[in-house]
PDB file of C-alpha atoms in Angstrom:
ATOM      1  CA  MET A   1       0.000   0.000   0.000  1.00  0.00           C
ATOM      2  CA  SER A   2       2.847   2.383   0.746  1.00  0.00           C
ATOM      3  CA  ASP A   3       4.198   1.890  -2.794  1.00  0.00           C
ATOM      4  CA  ILE A   4       0.784   2.735  -4.245  1.00  0.00           C
ATOM      5  CA  ALA A   5       0.522   5.821  -2.044  1.00  0.00           C
ATOM      6  CA  ASP A   6       4.022   6.945  -3.002  1.00  0.00           C
ATOM      7  CA  ALA A   7       3.252   6.502  -6.711  1.00  0.00           C
ATOM      8  CA  TYR A   8       0.013   8.456  -6.265  1.00  0.00           C
ATOM      9  CA  TRP A   9       1.705  11.417  -4.608  1.00  0.00           C
ATOM     10  CA  ARG A  10       4.524  11.424  -7.167  1.00  0.00           C
ATOM     11  CA  ALA A  11       2.026  11.802 -10.022  1.00  0.00           C
ATOM     12  CA  PRO A  12       1.626  15.247 -11.669  1.00  0.00           C
ATOM     13  CA  PRO A  13      -0.534  17.207  -9.208  1.00  0.00           C
ATOM     14  CA  ILE A  14      -3.060  18.788 -11.577  1.00  0.00           C
ATOM     15  CA  ALA A  15      -3.764  15.545 -13.445  1.00  0.00           C
ATOM     16  CA  ARG A  16      -3.802  13.552 -10.207  1.00  0.00           C
ATOM     17  CA  ASN A  17      -6.232  15.813  -8.370  1.00  0.00           C
ATOM     18  CA  PHE A  18      -8.520  16.286 -11.372  1.00  0.00           C
ATOM     19  CA  ALA A  19      -8.748  12.539 -12.072  1.00  0.00           C
ATOM     20  CA  THR A  20      -9.351  11.823  -8.376  1.00  0.00           C
ATOM     21  CA  ALA A  21     -12.178  14.397  -8.246  1.00  0.00           C
ATOM     22  CA  VAL A  22     -13.783  12.801 -11.326  1.00  0.00           C
ATOM     23  CA  LEU A  23     -13.509   9.283  -9.912  1.00  0.00           C
ATOM     24  CA  VAL A  24     -14.939  10.203  -6.495  1.00  0.00           C
ATOM     25  CA  THR A  25     -17.781  12.311  -7.933  1.00  0.00           C
ATOM     26  CA  SER A  26     -18.683   9.695 -10.542  1.00  0.00           C
ATOM     27  CA  ILE A  27     -18.798   6.842  -8.034  1.00  0.00           C
ATOM     28  CA  GLY A  28     -20.885   8.950  -5.662  1.00  0.00           C
ATOM     29  CA  CYS A  29     -23.402  10.030  -8.304  1.00  0.00           C
ATOM     30  CA  HIS A  30     -23.735   6.809 -10.293  1.00  0.00           C
ATOM     31  CA  PHE A  31     -24.132   4.707  -7.120  1.00  0.00           C
ATOM     32  CA  GLY A  32     -26.713   7.037  -5.570  1.00  0.00           C
ATOM     33  CA  LEU A  33     -24.491   8.440  -2.832  1.00  0.00           C
ATOM     34  CA  LEU A  34     -24.527  12.011  -4.186  1.00  0.00           C
ATOM     35  CA  PRO A  35     -27.269  13.892  -6.094  1.00  0.00           C
ATOM     36  CA  PHE A  36     -26.556  14.881  -9.687  1.00  0.00           C
ATOM     37  CA  SER A  37     -28.230  18.226  -9.017  1.00  0.00           C
ATOM     38  CA  TRP A  38     -25.201  19.374  -6.993  1.00  0.00           C
ATOM     39  CA  PHE A  39     -22.824  19.298  -9.946  1.00  0.00           C
ATOM     40  CA  TYR A  40     -24.452  20.207 -13.266  1.00  0.00           C
ATOM     41  CA  PHE A  41     -23.975  23.605 -14.913  1.00  0.00           C
ATOM     42  CA  GLU A  42     -26.753  25.924 -15.993  1.00  0.00           C
ATOM     43  CA  PRO A  43     -26.096  29.691 -16.350  1.00  0.00           C
ATOM     44  CA  SER A  44     -29.242  30.525 -14.367  1.00  0.00           C
ATOM     45  CA  GLN A  45     -27.666  28.806 -11.345  1.00  0.00           C
ATOM     46  CA  LEU A  46     -25.124  31.615 -11.186  1.00  0.00           C
ATOM     47  CA  LEU A  47     -27.906  34.176 -10.648  1.00  0.00           C
ATOM     48  CA  ARG A  48     -29.544  32.432  -7.708  1.00  0.00           C
ATOM     49  CA  ILE A  49     -28.925  33.233  -4.053  1.00  0.00           C
ATOM     50  CA  PRO A  50     -26.530  31.810  -3.061  1.00  0.00           C
ATOM     51  CA  PRO A  51     -24.996  31.597  -6.557  1.00  0.00           C
ATOM     52  CA  GLY A  52     -23.677  28.212  -7.663  1.00  0.00           C
ATOM     53  CA  ILE A  53     -20.181  29.488  -8.393  1.00  0.00           C
ATOM     54  CA  TRP A  54     -18.752  25.970  -8.059  1.00  0.00           C
ATOM     55  CA  ARG A  55     -20.815  24.559 -10.943  1.00  0.00           C
ATOM     56  CA  PRO A  56     -18.577  25.640 -13.866  1.00  0.00           C
ATOM     57  CA  MET A  57     -15.886  23.451 -12.308  1.00  0.00           C
ATOM     58  CA  THR A  58     -17.949  20.512 -10.999  1.00  0.00           C
ATOM     59  CA  SER A  59     -19.741  20.101 -14.342  1.00  0.00           C
ATOM     60  CA  PHE A  60     -16.469  18.536 -15.580  1.00  0.00           C
ATOM     61  CA  PHE A  61     -16.341  16.046 -12.697  1.00  0.00           C
ATOM     62  CA  LEU A  62     -18.906  13.484 -13.863  1.00  0.00           C
ATOM     63  CA  SER A  63     -17.929  10.544 -16.086  1.00  0.00           C
ATOM     64  CA  GLN A  64     -20.133   8.337 -18.204  1.00  0.00           C
ATOM     65  CA  PRO A  65     -21.812   5.421 -16.334  1.00  0.00           C
ATOM     66  CA  GLN A  66     -20.627   1.809 -16.111  1.00  0.00           C
ATOM     67  CA  LEU A  67     -17.234   1.380 -17.816  1.00  0.00           C
ATOM     68  CA  GLY A  68     -16.916   5.144 -18.179  1.00  0.00           C
ATOM     69  CA  ILE A  69     -16.342   5.426 -14.420  1.00  0.00           C
ATOM     70  CA  ILE A  70     -12.923   3.840 -15.011  1.00  0.00           C
ATOM     71  CA  LEU A  71     -12.104   4.869 -18.577  1.00  0.00           C
ATOM     72  CA  ASP A  72     -12.922   8.575 -18.305  1.00  0.00           C
ATOM     73  CA  PRO A  73     -10.613   9.265 -15.303  1.00  0.00           C
ATOM     74  CA  TYR A  74      -7.937   7.128 -16.982  1.00  0.00           C
ATOM     75  CA  PHE A  75      -7.981   9.047 -20.268  1.00  0.00           C
ATOM     76  CA  LEU A  76      -8.263  12.363 -18.414  1.00  0.00           C
ATOM     77  CA  TYR A  77      -5.169  11.561 -16.360  1.00  0.00           C
ATOM     78  CA  GLN A  78      -3.252  10.205 -19.347  1.00  0.00           C
ATOM     79  CA  TYR A  79      -3.733  13.231 -21.598  1.00  0.00           C
ATOM     80  CA  LEU A  80      -3.589  15.894 -18.889  1.00  0.00           C
ATOM     81  CA  SER A  81      -0.363  14.506 -17.411  1.00  0.00           C
ATOM     82  CA  GLN A  82       1.220  14.642 -20.892  1.00  0.00           C
ATOM     83  CA  LEU A  83       0.446  18.355 -21.018  1.00  0.00           C
ATOM     84  CA  GLU A  84       1.641  18.907 -17.471  1.00  0.00           C
ATOM     85  CA  VAL A  85       4.970  17.088 -17.808  1.00  0.00           C
ATOM     86  CA  GLY A  86       7.408  17.596 -20.660  1.00  0.00           C
ATOM     87  CA  ASN A  87       5.225  19.577 -23.078  1.00  0.00           C
ATOM     88  CA  PRO A  88       7.134  22.697 -24.234  1.00  0.00           C
ATOM     89  CA  ARG A  89       3.900  24.593 -24.892  1.00  0.00           C
ATOM     90  CA  PHE A  90       2.963  24.352 -21.201  1.00  0.00           C
ATOM     91  CA  PRO A  91       6.217  24.752 -19.250  1.00  0.00           C
ATOM     92  CA  ARG A  92       4.524  25.935 -16.021  1.00  0.00           C
ATOM     93  CA  LYS A  93       1.637  24.674 -13.903  1.00  0.00           C
ATOM     94  CA  GLU A  94      -0.241  27.927 -14.397  1.00  0.00           C
ATOM     95  CA  ASP A  95      -0.087  27.447 -18.175  1.00  0.00           C
ATOM     96  CA  VAL A  96      -1.904  24.125 -17.804  1.00  0.00           C
ATOM     97  CA  LEU A  97      -4.472  25.674 -15.477  1.00  0.00           C
ATOM     98  CA  TRP A  98      -5.074  28.544 -17.897  1.00  0.00           C
ATOM     99  CA  TYR A  99      -5.518  26.050 -20.740  1.00  0.00           C
ATOM    100  CA  LEU A 100      -8.168  24.218 -18.702  1.00  0.00           C
ATOM    101  CA  ILE A 101      -9.945  27.488 -17.873  1.00  0.00           C
ATOM    102  CA  CYS A 102      -9.979  28.686 -21.495  1.00  0.00           C
ATOM    103  CA  VAL A 103     -10.971  25.392 -23.110  1.00  0.00           C
ATOM    104  CA  GLY A 104     -13.517  24.677 -20.379  1.00  0.00           C
ATOM    105  CA  THR A 105     -15.123  28.085 -20.953  1.00  0.00           C
ATOM    106  CA  PHE A 106     -15.293  27.516 -24.704  1.00  0.00           C
ATOM    107  CA  ILE A 107     -16.921  24.118 -24.123  1.00  0.00           C
ATOM    108  CA  MET A 108     -19.552  25.499 -21.758  1.00  0.00           C
ATOM    109  CA  VAL A 109     -20.496  28.287 -24.171  1.00  0.00           C
ATOM    110  CA  LEU A 110     -20.692  25.933 -27.172  1.00  0.00           C
ATOM    111  CA  CYS A 111     -22.750  23.374 -25.264  1.00  0.00           C
ATOM    112  CA  HIS A 112     -25.131  25.988 -23.889  1.00  0.00           C
ATOM    113  CA  PHE A 113     -25.943  27.397 -27.325  1.00  0.00           C
ATOM    114  CA  PHE A 114     -25.675  24.310 -29.542  1.00  0.00           C
ATOM    115  CA  THR A 115     -25.901  20.964 -27.718  1.00  0.00           C
ATOM    116  CA  GLY A 116     -27.802  21.559 -24.473  1.00  0.00           C
ATOM    117  CA  HIS A 117     -25.515  19.355 -22.365  1.00  0.00           C
ATOM    118  CA  ILE A 118     -25.019  20.165 -18.678  1.00  0.00           C
ATOM    119  CA  PHE A 119     -22.010  17.872 -17.981  1.00  0.00           C
ATOM    120  CA  PHE A 120     -18.898  18.334 -20.102  1.00  0.00           C
ATOM    121  CA  LEU A 121     -16.159  15.820 -19.224  1.00  0.00           C
ATOM    122  CA  PRO A 122     -16.195  13.877 -22.564  1.00  0.00           C
ATOM    123  CA  ALA A 123     -15.702  17.169 -24.432  1.00  0.00           C
ATOM    124  CA  LEU A 124     -12.725  18.099 -22.269  1.00  0.00           C
ATOM    125  CA  ILE A 125     -11.120  14.664 -22.698  1.00  0.00           C
ATOM    126  CA  LEU A 126     -11.332  14.947 -26.478  1.00  0.00           C
ATOM    127  CA  ALA A 127      -9.948  18.503 -26.351  1.00  0.00           C
ATOM    128  CA  LEU A 128      -7.009  17.238 -24.274  1.00  0.00           C
ATOM    129  CA  ALA A 129      -6.429  14.392 -26.729  1.00  0.00           C
ATOM    130  CA  TYR A 130      -6.364  16.860 -29.624  1.00  0.00           C
ATOM    131  CA  THR A 131      -3.953  19.288 -27.920  1.00  0.00           C
ATOM    132  CA  THR A 132      -1.680  16.492 -26.674  1.00  0.00           C
ATOM    133  CA  HIS A 133      -1.254  14.936 -30.110  1.00  0.00           C
ATOM    134  CA  GLN A 134      -0.825  18.140 -32.139  1.00  0.00           C
ATOM    135  CA  ASP A 135       2.923  18.189 -31.496  1.00  0.00           C
ATOM    136  CA  MET A 136       3.289  14.458 -32.222  1.00  0.00           C
ATOM    137  CA  ARG A 137       2.753  14.551 -35.978  1.00  0.00           C
ATOM    138  CA  GLY A 138       4.771  11.838 -37.711  1.00  0.00           C
ATOM    139  CA  GLN A 139       4.722   9.646 -34.601  1.00  0.00           C
ATOM    140  CA  GLN A 140       2.590   6.611 -33.838  1.00  0.00           C
ATOM    141  CA  ALA A 141       0.182   6.338 -30.912  1.00  0.00           C
ATOM    142  CA  THR A 142      -1.764   3.448 -29.419  1.00  0.00           C
ATOM    143  CA  PHE A 143      -5.524   3.742 -29.308  1.00  0.00           C
ATOM    144  CA  PHE A 144      -6.944   0.767 -27.429  1.00  0.00           C
ATOM    145  CA  PHE A 145      -5.441  -2.174 -29.373  1.00  0.00           C
ATOM    146  CA  PHE A 146      -4.566  -0.287 -32.553  1.00  0.00           C
ATOM    147  CA  THR A 147      -1.564   1.771 -33.630  1.00  0.00           C
ATOM    148  CA  VAL A 148      -2.519   4.916 -35.538  1.00  0.00           C
ATOM    149  CA  PRO A 149      -0.836   8.197 -36.503  1.00  0.00           C
ATOM    150  CA  ALA A 150      -0.804  10.344 -33.377  1.00  0.00           C
ATOM    151  CA  GLN A 151      -2.761  13.253 -34.858  1.00  0.00           C
ATOM    152  CA  LEU A 152      -5.671  10.906 -35.699  1.00  0.00           C
ATOM    153  CA  VAL A 153      -6.334   9.814 -32.098  1.00  0.00           C
ATOM    154  CA  PRO A 154      -9.099  12.396 -31.383  1.00  0.00           C
ATOM    155  CA  TYR A 155     -10.845  11.489 -34.633  1.00  0.00           C
ATOM    156  CA  CYS A 156     -10.676   7.797 -33.716  1.00  0.00           C
ATOM    157  CA  MET A 157     -12.436   8.732 -30.481  1.00  0.00           C
ATOM    158  CA  LEU A 158     -15.191  10.367 -32.511  1.00  0.00           C
ATOM    159  CA  VAL A 159     -15.607   7.229 -34.626  1.00  0.00           C
ATOM    160  CA  VAL A 160     -15.887   5.049 -31.504  1.00  0.00           C
ATOM    161  CA  SER A 161     -18.543   7.368 -30.077  1.00  0.00           C
ATOM    162  CA  LEU A 162     -20.435   7.289 -33.380  1.00  0.00           C
ATOM    163  CA  LEU A 163     -20.563   3.492 -33.220  1.00  0.00           C
ATOM    164  CA  MET A 164     -21.131   2.966 -29.495  1.00  0.00           C
ATOM    165  CA  SER A 165     -22.543   6.197 -27.982  1.00  0.00           C
ATOM    166  CA  PRO A 166     -23.958   8.496 -30.678  1.00  0.00           C
ATOM    167  CA  GLY A 167     -25.382  10.807 -28.035  1.00  0.00           C
ATOM    168  CA  LEU A 168     -21.851  11.823 -27.033  1.00  0.00           C
ATOM    169  CA  LEU A 169     -20.891  12.912 -30.531  1.00  0.00           C
ATOM    170  CA  PRO A 170     -22.191  16.533 -30.337  1.00  0.00           C
ATOM    171  CA  LEU A 171     -20.498  16.957 -26.964  1.00  0.00           C
ATOM    172  CA  GLN A 172     -17.169  15.658 -28.241  1.00  0.00           C
ATOM    173  CA  ILE A 173     -17.383  17.810 -31.363  1.00  0.00           C
ATOM    174  CA  ALA A 174     -17.788  20.817 -29.052  1.00  0.00           C
ATOM    175  CA  GLY A 175     -14.570  19.745 -27.319  1.00  0.00           C
ATOM    176  CA  LEU A 176     -12.780  19.455 -30.658  1.00  0.00           C
ATOM    177  CA  VAL A 177     -13.950  22.928 -31.710  1.00  0.00           C
ATOM    178  CA  ALA A 178     -12.843  24.367 -28.341  1.00  0.00           C
ATOM    179  CA  ALA A 179      -9.375  22.820 -28.705  1.00  0.00           C
ATOM    180  CA  HIS A 180      -9.098  24.149 -32.275  1.00  0.00           C
ATOM    181  CA  LEU A 181     -10.105  27.621 -31.080  1.00  0.00           C
ATOM    182  CA  TYR A 182      -7.525  27.603 -28.290  1.00  0.00           C
ATOM    183  CA  ASP A 183      -4.816  26.407 -30.679  1.00  0.00           C
ATOM    184  CA  PHE A 184      -5.672  29.156 -33.167  1.00  0.00           C
ATOM    185  CA  LEU A 185      -5.709  32.005 -30.634  1.00  0.00           C
ATOM    186  CA  ALA A 186      -2.666  30.867 -28.635  1.00  0.00           C
ATOM    187  CA  ARG A 187      -0.377  29.429 -31.340  1.00  0.00           C
ATOM    188  CA  ILE A 188      -1.457  29.678 -34.984  1.00  0.00           C
ATOM    189  CA  TYR A 189      -2.443  33.362 -35.004  1.00  0.00           C
ATOM    190  CA  PRO A 190       0.725  34.565 -33.181  1.00  0.00           C
ATOM    191  CA  GLU A 191       3.108  32.356 -35.194  1.00  0.00           C
ATOM    192  CA  PHE A 192       1.613  32.586 -38.679  1.00  0.00           C
ATOM    193  CA  GLY A 193      -0.582  35.677 -38.517  1.00  0.00           C
ATOM    194  CA  GLY A 194       1.917  37.935 -36.798  1.00  0.00           C
ATOM    195  CA  GLY A 195      -0.550  38.878 -34.069  1.00  0.00           C
ATOM    196  CA  PRO A 196      -0.307  38.726 -30.291  1.00  0.00           C
ATOM    197  CA  ASN A 197      -1.050  35.685 -28.167  1.00  0.00           C
ATOM    198  CA  LEU A 198      -4.664  36.383 -27.257  1.00  0.00           C
ATOM    199  CA  LEU A 199      -4.708  33.701 -24.552  1.00  0.00           C
ATOM    200  CA  LYS A 200      -1.507  34.505 -22.706  1.00  0.00           C
ATOM    201  CA  THR A 201      -1.425  33.196 -19.143  1.00  0.00           C
ATOM    202  CA  PRO A 202      -2.353  36.120 -16.848  1.00  0.00           C
ATOM    203  CA  ALA A 203       0.089  37.266 -14.203  1.00  0.00           C
ATOM    204  CA  PHE A 204      -2.359  36.847 -11.313  1.00  0.00           C
ATOM    205  CA  LEU A 205      -2.547  33.109 -12.008  1.00  0.00           C
ATOM    206  CA  SER A 206       1.240  32.868 -11.811  1.00  0.00           C
ATOM    207  CA  ARG A 207       1.178  34.599  -8.438  1.00  0.00           C
ATOM    208  CA  LEU A 208      -1.429  32.158  -7.159  1.00  0.00           C
ATOM    209  CA  VAL A 209       0.616  29.134  -8.196  1.00  0.00           C
ATOM    210  CA  THR A 210       4.106  30.403  -7.254  1.00  0.00           C
ATOM    211  CA  THR A 211       5.575  29.190  -3.961  1.00  0.00           C
ATOM    212  CA  PRO A 212       5.441  32.031  -1.391  1.00  0.00           C
ATOM    213  CA  ARG A 213       8.743  33.746  -0.637  1.00  0.00           C
ATOM    214  CA  ILE A 214       8.160  33.856   3.128  1.00  0.00           C
ATOM    215  CA  VAL A 215       7.748  30.513   4.882  1.00  0.00           C
ATOM    216  CA  GLN A 216       6.853  30.415   8.567  1.00  0.00           C
ATOM    217  CA  ARG A 217       8.609  27.657  10.507  1.00  0.00           C
ATOM    218  CA  ALA A 218       8.528  26.515  14.095  1.00  0.00           C
ATOM    219  CA  TYR A 219      12.116  27.675  14.539  1.00  0.00           C
ATOM    220  CA  GLY A 220      12.005  30.902  12.557  1.00  0.00           C
ATOM    221  CA  THR A 221      11.122  32.465   9.218  1.00  0.00           C
ATOM    222  CA  ALA A 222      12.738  31.560   5.892  1.00  0.00           C
ATOM    223  CA  ILE A 223      12.706  34.029   3.015  1.00  0.00           C
ATOM    224  CA  ARG A 224      13.202  32.733  -0.515  1.00  0.00           C
ATOM    225  CA  PRO A 225      14.975  35.189  -2.840  1.00  0.00           C
ATOM    226  CA  SER A 226      12.894  36.028  -5.867  1.00  0.00           C
ATOM    227  CA  SER A 227      14.152  34.806  -9.220  1.00  0.00           C
ATOM    228  CA  GLY A 228      16.957  36.878 -10.680  1.00  0.00           C
ATOM    229  CA  GLN A 229      17.617  38.677  -7.397  1.00  0.00           C
ATOM    230  CA  GLY A 230      20.177  38.161  -4.703  1.00  0.00           C
ATOM    231  CA  ARG A 231      23.554  36.461  -4.897  1.00  0.00           C
ATOM    232  CA  PRO A 232      24.758  33.188  -3.393  1.00  0.00           C
ATOM    233  CA  LEU A 233      26.488  33.676  -0.083  1.00  0.00           C
ATOM    234  CA  GLY A 234      30.253  33.806  -0.364  1.00  0.00           C
ATOM    235  CA  SER A 235      30.308  34.727  -4.074  1.00  0.00           C
ATOM    236  CA  ALA A 236      32.927  37.248  -5.158  1.00  0.00           C
ATOM    237  CA  THR A 237      32.018  40.441  -6.935  1.00  0.00           C
ATOM    238  CA  GLY A 238      34.149  41.712  -9.794  1.00  0.00           C
ATOM    239  CA  SER A 239      35.825  45.070  -9.982  1.00  0.00           C
ATOM    240  CA  SER A 240      33.319  46.080 -12.629  1.00  0.00           C
ATOM    241  CA  ALA A 241      30.673  46.046  -9.921  1.00  0.00           C
ATOM    242  CA  GLY A 242      32.735  48.504  -7.927  1.00  0.00           C
ATOM    243  CA  GLY A 243      33.156  46.029  -5.060  1.00  0.00           C
ATOM    244  CA  SER A 244      36.861  45.143  -4.692  1.00  0.00           C
ATOM    245  CA  VAL A 245      40.185  46.915  -5.340  1.00  0.00           C
ATOM    246  CA  LEU A 246      42.246  43.700  -5.108  1.00  0.00           C
ATOM    247  CA  PRO A 247      43.796  42.224  -8.238  1.00  0.00           C
ATOM    248  CA  GLU A 248      41.881  39.308  -9.729  1.00  0.00           C
ATOM    249  CA  SER A 249      44.624  36.797  -8.852  1.00  0.00           C
ATOM    250  CA  TRP A 250      44.466  37.729  -5.158  1.00  0.00           C
ATOM    251  CA  ARG A 251      40.753  36.913  -4.807  1.00  0.00           C
ATOM    252  CA  SER A 252      41.236  33.155  -5.119  1.00  0.00           C
ATOM    253  CA  ARG A 253      43.895  32.807  -2.404  1.00  0.00           C
ATOM    254  CA  GLY A 254      41.594  31.832   0.449  1.00  0.00           C
ATOM    255  CA  THR A 255      40.626  33.617   3.631  1.00  0.00           C
ATOM    256  CA  GLY A 256      44.111  34.896   4.620  1.00  0.00           C
ATOM    257  CA  HIS A 257      45.402  35.838   8.101  1.00  0.00           C
ATOM    258  CA  ARG A 258      46.640  38.935   9.833  1.00  0.00           C
ATOM    259  CA  LEU A 259      50.384  39.469  10.107  1.00  0.00           C
ATOM    260  CA  GLY A 260      51.576  38.132  13.395  1.00  0.00           C
ATOM    261  CA  GLY A 261      48.413  36.119  13.855  1.00  0.00           C
ATOM    262  CA  ASP A 262      48.254  32.493  14.913  1.00  0.00           C
TER     263      ASP A 262
END
């Protein structure tokens, strides 16, 4: 059990926590332990008193029933962890969070006006699959028991839904459109259109995610130097900084002693 716990806590935190929330919520709702009415999203819920401000987030926490209780958290973790670890387009945790916020917002708007769905996890999974495999063109990927070109994985998911769960198809298409829209505004338009990145990660999100500089401890207070500031203790400063008048060769001779000292 300790090995399982260690592996769990070593997993990428955003993917781990998101997949855990989906698994717990799905088990609770599909087995009658939690009411579905706590989690779905409807814009009118935001205008009630008290407003359901949690619903835009919890509407992505419910998987499909039966086998979907296992498969949806698995695919969510698989694709989200690939964005969170080692993807050059998302070098920081806040970049992944901002991607989820933007794509999730696009999905909710598209579903409200075009599909009428109130739970959105399948759309987000397909959007993640699309974004994950965009930078893998020319490579092969495994989809269930088949090996296909990596960029075709999201379209294979659409074909499976068409054959097995046609009702999911409009929802997944909304996820594909949302991922395309994010890719256009954040990458294609700046790189090929010469315009600005319209979905740049905001600074306030970076401040929320960054480790605080001041850490209270039982035996005192530790202050982390901010990036690019401060100098390691014991480092020498050059004469160009106006710090020392000694020749360069003298600075590497050690601590030295006073004349007549021990």
